[in-house]
Coordinates of N, CA and C in Angstrom, one line a residue:
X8 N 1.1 -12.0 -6.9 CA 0.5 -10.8 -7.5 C -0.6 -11.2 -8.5
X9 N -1.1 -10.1 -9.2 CA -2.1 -10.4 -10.1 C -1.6 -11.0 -11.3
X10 N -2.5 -11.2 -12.4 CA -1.9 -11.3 -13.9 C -3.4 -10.7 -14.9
X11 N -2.7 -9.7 -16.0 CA -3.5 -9.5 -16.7 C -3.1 -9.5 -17.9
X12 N -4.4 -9.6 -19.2 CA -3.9 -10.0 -20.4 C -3.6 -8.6 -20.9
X13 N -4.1 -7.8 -20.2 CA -4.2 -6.1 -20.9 C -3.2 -5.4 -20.1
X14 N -3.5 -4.6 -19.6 CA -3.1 -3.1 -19.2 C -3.2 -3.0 -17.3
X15 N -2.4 -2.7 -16.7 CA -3.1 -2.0 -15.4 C -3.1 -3.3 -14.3
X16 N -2.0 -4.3 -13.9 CA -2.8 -4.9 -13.5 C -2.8 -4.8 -12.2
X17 N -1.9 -3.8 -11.5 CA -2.2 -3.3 -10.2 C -3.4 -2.3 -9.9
X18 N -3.3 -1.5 -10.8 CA -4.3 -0.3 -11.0 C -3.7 0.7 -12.7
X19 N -5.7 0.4 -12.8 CA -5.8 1.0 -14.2 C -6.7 1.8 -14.3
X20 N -6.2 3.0 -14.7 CA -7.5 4.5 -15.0 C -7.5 4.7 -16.7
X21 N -9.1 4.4 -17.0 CA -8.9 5.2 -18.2 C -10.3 6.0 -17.7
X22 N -10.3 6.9 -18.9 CA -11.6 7.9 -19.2 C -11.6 9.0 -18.0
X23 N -11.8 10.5 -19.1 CA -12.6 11.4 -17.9 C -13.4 11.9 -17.4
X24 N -13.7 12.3 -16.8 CA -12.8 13.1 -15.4 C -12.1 11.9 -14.4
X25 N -11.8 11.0 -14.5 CA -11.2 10.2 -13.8 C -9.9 10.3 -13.3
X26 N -10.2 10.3 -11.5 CA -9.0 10.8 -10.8 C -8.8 9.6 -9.9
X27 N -6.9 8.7 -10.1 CA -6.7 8.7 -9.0 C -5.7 8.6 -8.1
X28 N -5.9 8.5 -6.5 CA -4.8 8.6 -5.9 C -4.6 7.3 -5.2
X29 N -3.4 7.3 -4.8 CA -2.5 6.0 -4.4 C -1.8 7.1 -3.7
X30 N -2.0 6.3 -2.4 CA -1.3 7.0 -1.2 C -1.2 6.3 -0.1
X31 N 0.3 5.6 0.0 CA 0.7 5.2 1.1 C 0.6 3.6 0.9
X32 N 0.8 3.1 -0.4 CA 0.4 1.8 -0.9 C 1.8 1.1 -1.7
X33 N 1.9 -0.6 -1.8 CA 2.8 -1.1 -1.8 C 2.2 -1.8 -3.4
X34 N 2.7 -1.8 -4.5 CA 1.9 -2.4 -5.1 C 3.3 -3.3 -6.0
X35 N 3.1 -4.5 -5.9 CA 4.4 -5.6 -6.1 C 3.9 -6.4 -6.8
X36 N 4.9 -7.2 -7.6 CA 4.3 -8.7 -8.4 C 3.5 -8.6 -9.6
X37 N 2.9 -7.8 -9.8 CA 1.8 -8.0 -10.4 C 2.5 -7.7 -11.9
X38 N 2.1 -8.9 -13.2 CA 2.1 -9.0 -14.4 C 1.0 -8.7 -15.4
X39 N 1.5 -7.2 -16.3 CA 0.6 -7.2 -17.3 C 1.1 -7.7 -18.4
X40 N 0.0 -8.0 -19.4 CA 0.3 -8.6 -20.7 C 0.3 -10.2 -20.8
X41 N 0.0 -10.5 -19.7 CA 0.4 -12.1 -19.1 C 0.4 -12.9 -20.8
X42 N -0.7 -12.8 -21.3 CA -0.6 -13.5 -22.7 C 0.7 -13.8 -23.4
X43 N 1.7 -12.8 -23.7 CA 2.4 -11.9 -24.1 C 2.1 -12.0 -25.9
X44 N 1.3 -11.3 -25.6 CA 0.4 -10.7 -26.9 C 0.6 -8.9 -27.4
X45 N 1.5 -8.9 -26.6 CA 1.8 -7.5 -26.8 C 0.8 -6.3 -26.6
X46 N 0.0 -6.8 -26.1 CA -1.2 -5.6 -25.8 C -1.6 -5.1 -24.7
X47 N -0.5 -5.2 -23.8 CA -0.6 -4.4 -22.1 C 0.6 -4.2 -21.6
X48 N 0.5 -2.9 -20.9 CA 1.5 -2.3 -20.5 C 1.7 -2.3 -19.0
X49 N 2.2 -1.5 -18.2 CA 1.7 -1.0 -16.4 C 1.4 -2.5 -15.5
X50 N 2.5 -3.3 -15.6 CA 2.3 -4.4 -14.6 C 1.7 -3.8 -13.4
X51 N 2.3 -2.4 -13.0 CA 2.0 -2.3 -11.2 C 0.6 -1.1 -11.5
X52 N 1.4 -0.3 -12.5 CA 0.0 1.5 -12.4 C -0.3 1.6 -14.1
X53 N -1.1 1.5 -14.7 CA -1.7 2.5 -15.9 C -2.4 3.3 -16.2
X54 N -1.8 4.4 -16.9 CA -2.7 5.6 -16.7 C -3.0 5.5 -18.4
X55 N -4.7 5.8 -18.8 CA -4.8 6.0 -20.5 C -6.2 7.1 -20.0
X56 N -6.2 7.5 -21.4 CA -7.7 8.2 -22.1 C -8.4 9.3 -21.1
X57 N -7.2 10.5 -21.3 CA -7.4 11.7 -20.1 C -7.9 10.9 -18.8
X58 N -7.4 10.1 -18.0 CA -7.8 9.7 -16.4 C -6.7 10.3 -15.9
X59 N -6.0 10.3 -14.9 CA -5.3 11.0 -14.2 C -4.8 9.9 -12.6
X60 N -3.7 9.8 -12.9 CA -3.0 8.7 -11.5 C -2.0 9.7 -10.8
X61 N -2.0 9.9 -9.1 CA -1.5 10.7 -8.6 C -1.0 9.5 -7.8
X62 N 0.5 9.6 -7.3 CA 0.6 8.8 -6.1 C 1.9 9.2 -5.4
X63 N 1.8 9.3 -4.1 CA 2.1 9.5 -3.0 C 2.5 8.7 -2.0
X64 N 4.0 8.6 -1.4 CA 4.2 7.7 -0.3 C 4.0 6.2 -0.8
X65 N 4.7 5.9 -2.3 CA 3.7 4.7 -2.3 C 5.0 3.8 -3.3
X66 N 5.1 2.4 -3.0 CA 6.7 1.8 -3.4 C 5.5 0.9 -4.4
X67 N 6.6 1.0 -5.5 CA 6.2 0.4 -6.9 C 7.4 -0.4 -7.2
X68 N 7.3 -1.8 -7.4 CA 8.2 -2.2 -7.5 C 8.0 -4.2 -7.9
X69 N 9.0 -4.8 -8.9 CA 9.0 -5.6 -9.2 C 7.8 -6.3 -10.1
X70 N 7.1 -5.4 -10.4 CA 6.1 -5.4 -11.4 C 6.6 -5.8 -13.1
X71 N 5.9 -6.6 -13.4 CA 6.3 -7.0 -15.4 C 5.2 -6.7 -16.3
X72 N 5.2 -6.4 -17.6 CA 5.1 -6.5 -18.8 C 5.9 -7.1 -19.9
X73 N 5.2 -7.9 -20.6 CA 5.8 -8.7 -21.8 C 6.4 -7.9 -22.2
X74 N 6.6 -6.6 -22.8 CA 7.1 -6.1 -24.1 C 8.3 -5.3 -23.4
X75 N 8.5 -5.7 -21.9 CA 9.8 -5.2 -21.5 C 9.7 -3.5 -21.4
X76 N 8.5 -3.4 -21.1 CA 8.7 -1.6 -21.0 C 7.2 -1.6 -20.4
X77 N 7.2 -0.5 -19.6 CA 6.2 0.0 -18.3 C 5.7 -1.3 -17.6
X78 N 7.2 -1.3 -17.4 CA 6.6 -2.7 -16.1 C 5.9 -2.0 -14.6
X79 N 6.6 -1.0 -13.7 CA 6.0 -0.7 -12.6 C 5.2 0.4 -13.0
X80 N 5.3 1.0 -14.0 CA 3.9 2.0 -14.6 C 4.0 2.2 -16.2
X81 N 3.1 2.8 -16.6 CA 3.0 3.1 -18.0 C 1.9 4.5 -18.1
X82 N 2.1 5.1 -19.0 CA 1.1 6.0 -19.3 C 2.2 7.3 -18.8
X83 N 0.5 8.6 -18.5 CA 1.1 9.8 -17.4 C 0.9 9.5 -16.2
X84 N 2.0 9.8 -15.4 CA 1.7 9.5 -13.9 C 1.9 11.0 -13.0
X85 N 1.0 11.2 -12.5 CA 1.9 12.7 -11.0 C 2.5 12.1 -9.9
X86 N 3.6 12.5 -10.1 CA 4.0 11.7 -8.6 C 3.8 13.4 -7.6
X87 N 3.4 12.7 -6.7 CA 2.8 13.7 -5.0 C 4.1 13.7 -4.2
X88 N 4.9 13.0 -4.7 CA 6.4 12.9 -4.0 C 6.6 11.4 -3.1
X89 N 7.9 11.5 -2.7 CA 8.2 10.3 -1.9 C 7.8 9.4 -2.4
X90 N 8.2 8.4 -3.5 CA 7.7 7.4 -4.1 C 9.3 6.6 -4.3
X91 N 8.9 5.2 -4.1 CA 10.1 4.6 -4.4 C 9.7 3.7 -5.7
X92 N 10.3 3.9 -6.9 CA 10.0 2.9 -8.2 C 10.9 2.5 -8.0
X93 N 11.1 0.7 -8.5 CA 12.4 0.1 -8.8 C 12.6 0.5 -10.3
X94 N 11.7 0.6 -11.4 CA 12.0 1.6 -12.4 C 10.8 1.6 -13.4
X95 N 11.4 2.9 -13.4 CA 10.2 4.4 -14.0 C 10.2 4.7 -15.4
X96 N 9.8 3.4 -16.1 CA 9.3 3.5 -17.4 C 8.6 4.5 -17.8
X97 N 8.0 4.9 -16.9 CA 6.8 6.4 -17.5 C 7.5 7.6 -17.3
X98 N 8.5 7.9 -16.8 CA 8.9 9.3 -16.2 C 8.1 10.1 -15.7
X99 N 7.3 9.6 -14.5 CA 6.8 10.0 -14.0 C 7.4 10.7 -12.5
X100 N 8.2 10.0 -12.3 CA 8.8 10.0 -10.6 C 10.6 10.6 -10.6
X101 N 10.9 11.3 -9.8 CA 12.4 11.6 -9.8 C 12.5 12.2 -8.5
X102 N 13.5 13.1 -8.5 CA 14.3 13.7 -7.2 C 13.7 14.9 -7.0
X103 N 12.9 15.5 -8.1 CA 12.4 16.8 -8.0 C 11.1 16.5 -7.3
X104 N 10.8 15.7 -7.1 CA 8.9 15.4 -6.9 C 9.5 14.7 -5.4
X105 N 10.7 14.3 -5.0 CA 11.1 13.9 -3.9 C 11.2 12.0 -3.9
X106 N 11.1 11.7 -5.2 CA 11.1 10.1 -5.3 C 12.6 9.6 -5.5
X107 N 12.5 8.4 -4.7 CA 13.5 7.2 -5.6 C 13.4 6.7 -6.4
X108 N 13.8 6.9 -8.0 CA 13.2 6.3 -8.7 C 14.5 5.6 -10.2
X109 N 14.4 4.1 -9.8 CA 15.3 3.0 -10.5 C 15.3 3.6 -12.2
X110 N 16.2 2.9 -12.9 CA 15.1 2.8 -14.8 C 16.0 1.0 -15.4
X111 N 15.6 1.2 -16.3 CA 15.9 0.0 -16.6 C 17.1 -0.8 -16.6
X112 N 18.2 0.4 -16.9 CA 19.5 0.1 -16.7 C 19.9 0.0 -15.4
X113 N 19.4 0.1 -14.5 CA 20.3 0.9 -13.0 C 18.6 0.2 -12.6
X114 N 18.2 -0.3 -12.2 CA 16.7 -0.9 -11.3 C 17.0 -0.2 -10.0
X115 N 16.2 0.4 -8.9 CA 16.5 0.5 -7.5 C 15.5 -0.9 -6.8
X116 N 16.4 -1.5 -6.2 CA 15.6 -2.7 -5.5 C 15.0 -2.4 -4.3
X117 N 14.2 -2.7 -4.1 CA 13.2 -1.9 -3.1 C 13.2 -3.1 -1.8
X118 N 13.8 -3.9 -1.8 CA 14.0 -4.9 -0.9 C 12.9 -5.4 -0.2
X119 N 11.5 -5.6 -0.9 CA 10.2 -6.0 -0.4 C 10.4 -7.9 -0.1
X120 N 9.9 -7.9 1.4 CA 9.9 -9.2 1.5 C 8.3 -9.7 0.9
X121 N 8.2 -11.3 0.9 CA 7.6 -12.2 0.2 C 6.1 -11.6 0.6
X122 N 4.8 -12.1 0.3 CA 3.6 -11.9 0.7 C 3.2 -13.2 1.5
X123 N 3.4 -12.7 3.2 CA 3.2 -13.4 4.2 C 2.7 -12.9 5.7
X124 N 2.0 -13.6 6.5 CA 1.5 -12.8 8.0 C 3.0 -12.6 8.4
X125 N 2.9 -10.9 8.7 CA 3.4 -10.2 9.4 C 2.5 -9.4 10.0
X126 N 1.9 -9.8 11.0 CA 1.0 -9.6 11.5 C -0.8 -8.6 10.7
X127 N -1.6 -8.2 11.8 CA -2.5 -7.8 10.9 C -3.8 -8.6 10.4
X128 N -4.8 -8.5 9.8 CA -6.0 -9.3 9.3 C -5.6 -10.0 7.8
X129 N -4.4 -9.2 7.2 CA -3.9 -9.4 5.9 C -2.9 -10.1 5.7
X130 N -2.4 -10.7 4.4 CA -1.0 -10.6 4.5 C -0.6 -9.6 4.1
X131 N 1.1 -9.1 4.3 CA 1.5 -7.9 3.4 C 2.9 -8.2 3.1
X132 N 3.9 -7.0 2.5 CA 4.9 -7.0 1.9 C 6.2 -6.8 3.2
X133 N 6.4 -7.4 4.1 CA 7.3 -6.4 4.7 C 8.8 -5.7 4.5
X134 N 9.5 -4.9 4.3 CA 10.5 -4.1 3.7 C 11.6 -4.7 4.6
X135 N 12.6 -4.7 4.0 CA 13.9 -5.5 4.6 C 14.2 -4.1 5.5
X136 N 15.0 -4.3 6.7 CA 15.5 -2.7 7.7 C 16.3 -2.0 6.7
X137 N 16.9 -3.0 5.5 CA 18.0 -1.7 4.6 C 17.1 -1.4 3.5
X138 N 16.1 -1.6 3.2 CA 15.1 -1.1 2.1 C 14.8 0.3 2.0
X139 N 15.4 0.7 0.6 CA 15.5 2.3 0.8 C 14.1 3.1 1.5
X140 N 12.7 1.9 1.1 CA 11.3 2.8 1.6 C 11.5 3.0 3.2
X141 N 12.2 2.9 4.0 CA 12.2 3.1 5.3 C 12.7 4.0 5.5
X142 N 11.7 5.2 6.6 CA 11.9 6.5 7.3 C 12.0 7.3 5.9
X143 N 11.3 6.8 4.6 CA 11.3 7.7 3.4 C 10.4 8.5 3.1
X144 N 9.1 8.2 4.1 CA 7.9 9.0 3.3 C 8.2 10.4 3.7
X145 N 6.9 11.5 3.6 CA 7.0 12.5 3.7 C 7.4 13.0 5.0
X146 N 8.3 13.9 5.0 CA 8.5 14.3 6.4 C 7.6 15.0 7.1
X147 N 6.4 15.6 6.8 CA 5.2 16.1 7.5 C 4.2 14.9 7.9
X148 N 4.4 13.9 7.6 CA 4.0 12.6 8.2 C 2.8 12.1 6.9
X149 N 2.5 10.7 7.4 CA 1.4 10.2 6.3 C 0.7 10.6 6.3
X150 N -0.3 10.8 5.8 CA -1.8 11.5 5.3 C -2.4 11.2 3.9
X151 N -3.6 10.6 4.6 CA -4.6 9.7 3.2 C -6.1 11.2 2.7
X152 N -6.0 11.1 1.4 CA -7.4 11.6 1.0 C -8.3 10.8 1.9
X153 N -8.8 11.5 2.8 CA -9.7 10.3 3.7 C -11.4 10.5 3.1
X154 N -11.9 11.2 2.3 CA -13.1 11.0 1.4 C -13.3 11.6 0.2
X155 N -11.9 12.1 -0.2 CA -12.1 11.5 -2.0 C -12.5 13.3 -2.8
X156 N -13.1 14.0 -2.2 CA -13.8 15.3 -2.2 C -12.4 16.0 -2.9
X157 N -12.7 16.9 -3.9 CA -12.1 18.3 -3.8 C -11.8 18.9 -2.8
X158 N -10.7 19.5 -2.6 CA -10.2 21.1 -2.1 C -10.4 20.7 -0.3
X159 N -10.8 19.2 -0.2 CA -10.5 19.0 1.2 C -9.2 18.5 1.6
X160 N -8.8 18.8 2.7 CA -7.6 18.6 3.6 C -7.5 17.1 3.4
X161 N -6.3 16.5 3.5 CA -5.6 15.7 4.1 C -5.8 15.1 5.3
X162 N -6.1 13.4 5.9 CA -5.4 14.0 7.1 C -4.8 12.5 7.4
X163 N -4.2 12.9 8.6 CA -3.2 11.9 9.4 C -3.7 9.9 9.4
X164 N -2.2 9.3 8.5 CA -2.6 8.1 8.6 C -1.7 7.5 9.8
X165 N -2.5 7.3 11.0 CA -1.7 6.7 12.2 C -1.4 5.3 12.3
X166 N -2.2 4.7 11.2 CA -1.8 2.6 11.3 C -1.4 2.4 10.0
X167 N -0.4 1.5 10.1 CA -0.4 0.9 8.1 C -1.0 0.0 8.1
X168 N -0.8 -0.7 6.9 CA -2.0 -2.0 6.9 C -2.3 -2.9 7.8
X169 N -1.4 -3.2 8.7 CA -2.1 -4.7 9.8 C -2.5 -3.7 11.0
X170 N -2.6 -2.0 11.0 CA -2.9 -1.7 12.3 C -2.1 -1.0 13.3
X171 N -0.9 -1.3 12.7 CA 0.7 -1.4 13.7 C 0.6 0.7 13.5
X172 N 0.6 1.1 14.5 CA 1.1 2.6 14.7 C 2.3 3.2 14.0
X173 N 2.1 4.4 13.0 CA 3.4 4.8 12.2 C 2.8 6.2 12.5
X174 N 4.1 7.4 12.3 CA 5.3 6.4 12.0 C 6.0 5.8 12.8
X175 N 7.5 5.2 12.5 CA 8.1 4.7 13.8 C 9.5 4.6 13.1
X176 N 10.3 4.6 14.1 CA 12.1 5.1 13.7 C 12.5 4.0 12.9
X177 N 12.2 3.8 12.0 CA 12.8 2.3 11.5 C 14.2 2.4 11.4
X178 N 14.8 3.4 11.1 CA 16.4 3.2 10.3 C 17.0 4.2 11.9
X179 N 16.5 4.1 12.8 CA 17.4 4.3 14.7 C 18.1 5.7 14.0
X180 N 17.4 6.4 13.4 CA 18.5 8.2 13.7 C 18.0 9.0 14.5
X181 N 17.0 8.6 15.2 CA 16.4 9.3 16.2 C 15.2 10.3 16.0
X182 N 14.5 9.7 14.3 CA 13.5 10.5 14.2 C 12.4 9.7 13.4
X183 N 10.8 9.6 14.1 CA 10.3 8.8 13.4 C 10.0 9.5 11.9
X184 N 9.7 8.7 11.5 CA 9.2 9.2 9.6 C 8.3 7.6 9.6
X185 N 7.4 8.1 8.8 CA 6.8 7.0 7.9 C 7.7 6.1 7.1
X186 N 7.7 4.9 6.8 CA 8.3 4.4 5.8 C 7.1 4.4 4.6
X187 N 7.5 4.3 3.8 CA 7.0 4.2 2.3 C 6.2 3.3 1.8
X188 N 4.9 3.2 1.6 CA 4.3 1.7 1.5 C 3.1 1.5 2.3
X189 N 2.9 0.2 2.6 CA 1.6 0.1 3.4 C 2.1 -0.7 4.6
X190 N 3.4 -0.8 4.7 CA 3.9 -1.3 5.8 C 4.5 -0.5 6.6
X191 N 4.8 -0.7 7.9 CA 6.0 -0.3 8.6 C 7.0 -1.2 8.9
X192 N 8.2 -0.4 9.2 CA 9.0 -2.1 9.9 C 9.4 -1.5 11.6
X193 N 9.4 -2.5 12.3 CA 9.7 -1.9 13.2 C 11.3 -1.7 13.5
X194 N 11.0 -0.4 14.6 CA 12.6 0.0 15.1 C 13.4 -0.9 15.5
X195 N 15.1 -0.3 15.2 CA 15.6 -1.5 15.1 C 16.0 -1.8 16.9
X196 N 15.6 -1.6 17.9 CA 15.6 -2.0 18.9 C 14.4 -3.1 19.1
X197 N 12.9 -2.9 18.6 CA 12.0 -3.5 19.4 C 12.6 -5.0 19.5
X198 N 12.4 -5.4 20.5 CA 12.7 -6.9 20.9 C 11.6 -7.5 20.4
X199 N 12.0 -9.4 20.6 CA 11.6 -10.6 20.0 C 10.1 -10.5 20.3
X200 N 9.6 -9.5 21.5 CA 8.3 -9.8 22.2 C 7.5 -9.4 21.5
X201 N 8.1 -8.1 21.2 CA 6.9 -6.8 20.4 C 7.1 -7.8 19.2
X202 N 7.8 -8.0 18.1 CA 7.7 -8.3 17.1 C 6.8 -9.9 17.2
X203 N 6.9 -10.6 17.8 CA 5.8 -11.5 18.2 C 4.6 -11.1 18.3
X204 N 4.4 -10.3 19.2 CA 3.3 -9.5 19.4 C 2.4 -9.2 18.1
X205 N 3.0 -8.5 16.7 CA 2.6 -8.0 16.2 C 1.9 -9.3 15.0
X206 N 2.9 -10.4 14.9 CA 2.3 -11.0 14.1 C 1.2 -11.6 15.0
X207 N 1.3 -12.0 16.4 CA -0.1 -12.4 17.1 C -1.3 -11.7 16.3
X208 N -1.2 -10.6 16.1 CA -2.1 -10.1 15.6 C -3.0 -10.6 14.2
X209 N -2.1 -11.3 13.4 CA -2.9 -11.6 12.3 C -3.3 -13.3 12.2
X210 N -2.8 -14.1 13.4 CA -3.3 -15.3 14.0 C -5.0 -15.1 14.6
X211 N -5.0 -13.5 15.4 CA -6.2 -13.4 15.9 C -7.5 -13.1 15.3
X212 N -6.6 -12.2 14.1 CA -7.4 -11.3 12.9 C -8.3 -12.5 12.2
X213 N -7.3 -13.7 11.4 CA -7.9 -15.0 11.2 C -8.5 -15.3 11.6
X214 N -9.1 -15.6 13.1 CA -10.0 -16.4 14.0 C -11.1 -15.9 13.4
X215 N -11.1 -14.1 13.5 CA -12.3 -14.3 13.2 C -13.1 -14.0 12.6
X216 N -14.2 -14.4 12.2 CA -14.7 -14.3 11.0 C -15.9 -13.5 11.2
X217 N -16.7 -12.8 9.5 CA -17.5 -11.8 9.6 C -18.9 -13.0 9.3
X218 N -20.1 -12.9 9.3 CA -21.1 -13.8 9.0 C -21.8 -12.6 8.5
X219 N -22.5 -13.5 7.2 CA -23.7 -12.9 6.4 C -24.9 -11.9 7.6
X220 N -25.2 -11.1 7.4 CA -26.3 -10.4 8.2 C -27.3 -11.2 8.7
X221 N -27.9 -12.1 7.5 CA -29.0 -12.8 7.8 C -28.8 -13.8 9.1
X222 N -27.1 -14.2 9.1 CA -26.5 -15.2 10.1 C -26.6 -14.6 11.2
X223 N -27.1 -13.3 11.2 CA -26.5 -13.2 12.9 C -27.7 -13.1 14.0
X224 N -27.5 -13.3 15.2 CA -28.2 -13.8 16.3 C -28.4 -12.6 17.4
X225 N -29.2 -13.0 17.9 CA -28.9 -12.3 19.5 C -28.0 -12.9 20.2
X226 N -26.9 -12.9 20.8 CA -26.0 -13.8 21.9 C -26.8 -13.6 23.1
X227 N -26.6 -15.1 23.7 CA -27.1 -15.6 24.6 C -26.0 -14.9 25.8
X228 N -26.8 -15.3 27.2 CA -25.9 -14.4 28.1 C -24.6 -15.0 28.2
X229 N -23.9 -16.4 27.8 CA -23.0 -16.9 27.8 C -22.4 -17.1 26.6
X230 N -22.8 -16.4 25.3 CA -22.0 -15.8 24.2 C -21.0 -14.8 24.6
X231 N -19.7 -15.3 23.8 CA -19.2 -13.8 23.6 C -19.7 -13.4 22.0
X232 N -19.4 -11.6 22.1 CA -19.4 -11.1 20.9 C -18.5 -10.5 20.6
X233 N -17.6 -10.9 19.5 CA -16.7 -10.3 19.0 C -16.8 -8.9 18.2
X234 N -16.4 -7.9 18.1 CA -16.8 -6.6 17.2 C -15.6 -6.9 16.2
X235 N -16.3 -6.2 15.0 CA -15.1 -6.1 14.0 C -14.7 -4.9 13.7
X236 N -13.5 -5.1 12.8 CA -13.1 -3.7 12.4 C -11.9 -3.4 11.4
X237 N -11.8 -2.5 10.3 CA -10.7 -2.9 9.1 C -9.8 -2.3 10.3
X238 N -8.6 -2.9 9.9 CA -7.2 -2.8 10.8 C -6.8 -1.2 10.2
X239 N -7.0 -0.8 9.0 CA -6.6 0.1 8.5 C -7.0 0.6 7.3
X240 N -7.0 2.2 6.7 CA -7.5 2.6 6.0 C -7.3 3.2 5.0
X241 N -6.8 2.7 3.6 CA -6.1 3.6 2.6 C -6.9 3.7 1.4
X242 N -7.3 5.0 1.5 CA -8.4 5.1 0.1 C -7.5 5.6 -0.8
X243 N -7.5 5.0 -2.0 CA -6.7 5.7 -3.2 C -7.4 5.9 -4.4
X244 N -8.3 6.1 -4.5 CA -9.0 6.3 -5.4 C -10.0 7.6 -5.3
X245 N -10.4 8.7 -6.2 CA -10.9 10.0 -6.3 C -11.4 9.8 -7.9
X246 N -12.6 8.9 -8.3 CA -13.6 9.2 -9.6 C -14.8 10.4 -9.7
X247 N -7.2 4.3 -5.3 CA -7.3 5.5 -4.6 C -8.9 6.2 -6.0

């Protein structure tokens, strides 16, 4: 994860009109205060100085601060619902807004595996099959601010981060849901092949690479040309 000497080191809003959203994001590891100088709070989210943090569908978890308080956030937070915190220093998040949300006595472990290819152009977090973020997001399915605008709709996030199609039945009760996060895990049937399959994917993503503009060429008739493209798309920001 990251490390910062201040505030925010997953994401930090100050000043207004400053809005923003987190939706559909996994944000883990990350140390504020690293100095431990006592001067930062929000390992994972910080909200200060009228900005505004909304988040949505999105697992906060395992995040620190020195001073032992707003490790996975600090500040005011909205929760948009379905959020899983391992714990909620800010009181931001609960059962009424539709979250899982740990506190410091009682942590909820979010069961996030290490930062490694599980397939994808990225690495990511992937969620253990008993991790409570599975089949937890909203039941009307994912959906990202897809440009940031006022009073516009919503709409449908069909890939999580490496690309992989959600939702999908992770916890086998016979109904897909989103899981929570920027991952998916897969159903607990797919075989050895699909799940191979999927990390193929971020072996291939590796290969290959983008070149400066100025680097690029016409291909000859015996070039290939590879096209590119982000595997996936989560905007969380609204000045997620």
């Amino acid at each position: 994860g990251n490390q910062a000497n201040g505030s925010g080191c997953g994401v930090f809003a100050s000043g207004s009109p400053a809005i923003v959203r987190i939706d559909n994001c996994t944000i883990t590891g990350n140390a504020a205060d690293a100095d431990a100088s006592a001067g930062g709070q929000g390992g994972g989210i910080a909200q200060d100085s009228g900005s505004e943090i909304r988040v949505a569908d999105s697992a906060l978890a395992d995040n620190t601060a020195a001073p032992a308080a707003g490790r996975d956030c600090a500040g005011s937070i909205a929760s948009q619902g379905y959020n899983v915190v391992r714990i909620d220093d800010c009181g931001g998040f609960g059962a009424a807004s539709g979250d899982l949300a740990g506190s410091a006595g009682a942590p909820l472990e979010a069961q996030l595996g290490p930062l490694a290819d599980n397939g994808g152009p990225t690495l990511t977090h992937l969620p253990a099959v008993t991790s409570p973020v599975v089949d937890f997001g909203a039941p009307g399915g994912c959906s990202i601010d897809d440009d940031g605008l006022p009073g516009t709709p919503y709409v449908p996030l069909l890939a999580d981060q490496r690309g992989v199609s959600r939702p999908r039945d992770g916890d086998g009760d016979g109904f897909a849901r989103c899981d929570v996060g920027a991952v998916e895990v897969p159903e607990p049937g797919a075989g050895a092949a699909s799940v191979a399959a999927w990390l193929g994917l971020g072996a291939l993503a590796r290969r290959i690479r983008v070149r400066p503009a100025s680097s690029w060429r016409r291909p000859s008739s015996h070039q290939a040309s590879w096209p590119t493209s982000p595997a996936s798309r989560v905007r969380r920001a609204r000045p997620k």
